[in-house]
Each structure stands twice: as C-alpha cells, then as structure tokens.
Amino acid sequence: MRGGAQLRALSSCTSHGPRCVRIRKGLSPAMIDVRMCDAADEKVAALLDDHRERARNEASQFRGNYSPNTESGARNAYVAVVGESAVGSLIVHLRGTDEWVIDHVHVIREARGIGIGDALMKRILSDASVNGVTRVSSVALPGDRSTKNLFERFGLIAEAIVVSKELRT
C-alpha cells in the first residue's frame, strides 16, 4: 500500500497528541504521530495487513515459527505516521480481561533506527495503563535482536523458552 491509499487509510485514525523525537538520519527533527485506528475500517485493515505480512516475512528468516494465538478477540491497532506517511504499525489483542498481547510491531525499513518502534511501544503501554491492563506480552524469535531489544527497553522480559522439534515420518 503506497501513497494516496495510505493517506486515505490514515484519515480514520485518531491522534492523541504528537510524539516528537529527533531523527538521527538528517538534520531536522521529525514528528512521530502514533494514532489508534479502527482495524475494522477497510482501508486501515489493508495497511495493517500489509505491515503484518511484511513482519511475518521478515520473521521467517529467524529460527522458530512460534507466534501468539491472537487471531480472535478484541484488538487495538496503532499506526505511526511521520509527515504524511505510515511508517510503522502495532496490533495488540485482548487476552482475558487484563492482558494485551502484541501480535506484531513493524517499522518499514527506511524508517528504522529513528524511534518509531519506541513511539509505538510508549503509546500502547500508556493506553494499556489507562485501560487497567496489568500485563503486556509478545514473542521475539531467536535471532531477532531488534525486536528483543525493543521489548526489553520497555521492560518486557523473557519468561519462557519455547522448544520444539520437527518430526518427519
């Protein structure tokens, strides 16, 4: 999803104030606006599906194939915007009454390393706290250091090691 379609998708997202960070790739600061979106909106859903697919394609290069069971239930979708471009997204699903499970966090390659993932995490942790959520969890695959490091910067720590063996008969 590119250009105009991306902008139309963003029109149904809401902003709760700008998140400002300095971009180290360049001389001027940029605004990162993290918006909560209606994931049921067709245009937003297309953007989120695109980001989710990209995230899964990138994850396929790492060992393991574990992902949280997040296909059903309520979900919140967030999109990070710089200027007029959607540069990142994050989806959380509600598990039980007080846990959010991060389904995916994705930042487009051109916007990595400048605080987009951090802005997304700050926003969802803030919203989780306001909504009485007591736990936020996710999965980082072995070898995916950037995701692991992002989660650890925000206090998410490894609680289990999932092991498996492929059996071929």
Short mmCIF file of C-alpha atoms in Angstrom, two decimals:
data_model
loop_
_atom_site.label_atom_id
_atom_site.label_comp_id
_atom_site.label_asym_id
_atom_site.label_seq_id
_atom_site.Cartn_x
_atom_site.Cartn_y
_atom_site.Cartn_z
CA MET A 1 0.00 0.00 0.00
CA ARG A 2 1.58 3.26 -1.06
CA GLY A 3 0.95 6.99 -1.33
CA GLY A 4 -2.65 8.10 -1.61
CA ALA A 5 -4.15 4.83 -0.43
CA GLN A 6 -2.00 5.06 2.68
CA LEU A 7 -3.19 8.60 3.38
CA ARG A 8 -6.84 7.66 2.89
CA ALA A 9 -6.40 4.79 5.34
CA LEU A 10 -4.99 7.19 7.91
CA SER A 11 -7.98 9.52 7.76
CA SER A 12 -9.92 7.18 10.06
CA CYS A 13 -7.17 7.05 12.67
CA THR A 14 -7.27 9.28 15.72
CA SER A 15 -4.38 11.17 17.20
CA HIS A 16 -3.84 11.77 20.89
CA GLY A 17 -1.17 14.41 20.58
CA PRO A 18 2.10 14.31 18.74
CA ARG A 19 5.03 12.22 19.82
CA CYS A 20 8.17 14.15 18.93
CA VAL A 21 11.59 12.59 18.54
CA ARG A 22 14.73 13.72 16.81
CA ILE A 23 15.60 11.76 13.72
CA ARG A 24 19.27 10.96 13.65
CA LYS A 25 19.23 10.39 9.88
CA GLY A 26 19.13 14.01 8.90
CA LEU A 27 19.38 17.43 10.32
CA SER A 28 15.85 18.34 11.34
CA PRO A 29 13.55 16.80 13.95
CA ALA A 30 10.51 14.91 12.72
CA MET A 31 7.16 14.38 14.31
CA ILE A 32 6.10 10.83 15.00
CA ASP A 33 2.36 10.72 15.49
CA VAL A 34 1.06 7.41 16.84
CA ARG A 35 -2.62 7.01 16.04
CA MET A 36 -5.09 4.47 17.32
CA CYS A 37 -7.04 3.20 14.33
CA ASP A 38 -10.23 1.32 13.69
CA ALA A 39 -8.90 -2.02 12.49
CA ALA A 40 -12.34 -2.83 11.08
CA ASP A 41 -12.07 0.07 8.62
CA GLU A 42 -11.36 -1.46 5.20
CA LYS A 43 -8.57 0.93 4.26
CA VAL A 44 -6.85 0.70 7.64
CA ALA A 45 -7.20 -3.08 7.54
CA ALA A 46 -5.38 -3.16 4.18
CA LEU A 47 -2.50 -1.11 5.61
CA LEU A 48 -2.31 -3.30 8.73
CA ASP A 49 -2.47 -6.50 6.67
CA ASP A 50 0.40 -5.22 4.52
CA HIS A 51 2.52 -4.43 7.59
CA ARG A 52 1.61 -7.72 9.27
CA GLU A 53 2.60 -9.66 6.15
CA ARG A 54 5.91 -7.78 5.94
CA ALA A 55 6.57 -8.51 9.62
CA ARG A 56 5.85 -12.21 9.13
CA ASN A 57 8.04 -12.37 6.02
CA GLU A 58 10.92 -10.82 7.94
CA ALA A 59 10.30 -13.14 10.91
CA SER A 60 10.56 -16.17 8.61
CA GLN A 61 14.32 -15.58 8.35
CA PHE A 62 14.69 -16.32 12.06
CA ARG A 63 14.68 -19.70 13.72
CA GLY A 64 11.32 -20.74 15.06
CA ASN A 65 7.78 -20.17 13.95
CA TYR A 66 6.03 -19.51 17.21
CA SER A 67 3.53 -16.70 17.32
CA PRO A 68 0.96 -15.83 19.96
CA ASN A 69 -2.58 -17.04 19.33
CA THR A 70 -4.14 -13.69 18.53
CA GLU A 71 -6.48 -14.46 15.66
CA SER A 72 -9.68 -13.86 17.61
CA GLY A 73 -10.97 -11.41 20.15
CA ALA A 74 -10.84 -7.67 20.54
CA ARG A 75 -7.86 -5.81 19.18
CA ASN A 76 -6.38 -2.35 19.10
CA ALA A 77 -4.42 -1.14 16.11
CA TYR A 78 -1.85 1.65 16.13
CA VAL A 79 -0.15 3.34 13.20
CA ALA A 80 2.95 5.55 13.43
CA VAL A 81 2.97 8.43 10.99
CA VAL A 82 5.81 10.74 10.01
CA GLY A 83 4.66 13.62 7.85
CA GLU A 84 2.01 12.01 5.68
CA SER A 85 3.50 8.51 5.58
CA ALA A 86 2.55 5.50 7.66
CA VAL A 87 5.94 4.17 8.73
CA GLY A 88 5.03 1.63 11.41
CA SER A 89 2.21 -0.30 12.99
CA LEU A 90 1.43 -2.36 16.04
CA ILE A 91 -1.56 -4.54 16.83
CA VAL A 92 -2.49 -5.76 20.31
CA HIS A 93 -5.16 -8.32 21.16
CA LEU A 94 -7.02 -8.57 24.42
CA ARG A 95 -6.44 -11.85 26.27
CA GLY A 96 -8.76 -12.36 29.19
CA THR A 97 -9.71 -9.15 30.93
CA ASP A 98 -6.35 -7.64 31.77
CA GLU A 99 -3.65 -8.72 29.30
CA TRP A 100 -2.70 -7.28 25.93
CA VAL A 101 -0.72 -9.50 23.55
CA ILE A 102 1.30 -7.75 20.85
CA ASP A 103 0.51 -9.52 17.58
CA HIS A 104 3.04 -7.59 15.55
CA VAL A 105 5.14 -4.48 15.60
CA HIS A 106 6.51 -3.41 12.23
CA VAL A 107 8.52 -0.42 11.06
CA ILE A 108 9.29 -0.01 7.37
CA ARG A 109 12.98 -0.43 6.57
CA GLU A 110 13.50 3.20 5.55
CA ALA A 111 12.31 4.42 8.96
CA ARG A 112 14.20 2.08 11.27
CA GLY A 113 16.57 3.26 13.93
CA ILE A 114 14.91 6.63 14.49
CA GLY A 115 12.45 5.91 17.30
CA ILE A 116 9.33 4.67 15.51
CA GLY A 117 9.17 1.37 17.43
CA ASP A 118 9.81 3.22 20.69
CA ALA A 119 6.96 5.66 19.96
CA LEU A 120 4.59 2.74 19.25
CA MET A 121 5.59 0.96 22.46
CA LYS A 122 5.25 4.13 24.58
CA ARG A 123 1.76 4.68 23.23
CA ILE A 124 0.46 1.17 23.79
CA LEU A 125 1.94 0.92 27.28
CA SER A 126 0.34 4.27 28.15
CA ASP A 127 -3.03 3.16 26.74
CA ALA A 128 -2.74 -0.21 28.49
CA SER A 129 -2.17 1.51 31.83
CA VAL A 130 -5.12 3.87 31.31
CA ASN A 131 -7.34 0.88 30.42
CA GLY A 132 -6.45 -1.11 33.54
CA VAL A 133 -4.36 -3.67 31.67
CA THR A 134 -1.95 -5.37 34.08
CA ARG A 135 0.19 -7.29 31.61
CA VAL A 136 1.54 -6.80 28.07
CA SER A 137 3.25 -9.73 26.35
CA SER A 138 4.59 -10.78 22.97
CA VAL A 139 7.10 -13.04 21.23
CA ALA A 140 10.55 -12.28 19.83
CA LEU A 141 12.07 -15.09 17.80
CA PRO A 142 15.64 -16.34 18.37
CA GLY A 143 17.98 -14.13 16.36
CA ASP A 144 15.56 -11.20 16.10
CA ARG A 145 17.66 -8.91 18.26
CA SER A 146 15.99 -5.67 17.23
CA THR A 147 12.56 -6.88 18.39
CA LYS A 148 14.01 -8.40 21.57
CA ASN A 149 15.89 -5.19 22.33
CA LEU A 150 12.79 -3.07 21.68
CA PHE A 151 10.74 -5.14 24.11
CA GLU A 152 13.49 -5.15 26.74
CA ARG A 153 13.86 -1.35 26.56
CA PHE A 154 10.26 -1.17 27.71
CA GLY A 155 10.54 -3.76 30.48
CA LEU A 156 9.17 -6.82 28.68
CA ILE A 157 11.41 -9.71 29.71
CA ALA A 158 11.78 -13.31 28.56
CA GLU A 159 9.69 -15.62 30.73
CA ALA A 160 9.94 -18.89 28.86
CA ILE A 161 11.90 -20.60 26.17
CA VAL A 162 9.67 -22.47 23.77
CA VAL A 163 11.32 -25.58 22.37
CA SER A 164 10.18 -27.85 19.57
CA LYS A 165 11.41 -30.44 17.12
CA GLU A 166 10.05 -31.05 13.65
CA LEU A 167 9.17 -34.76 13.31
CA ARG A 168 9.10 -36.15 9.82
CA THR A 169 7.70 -39.60 9.23
#
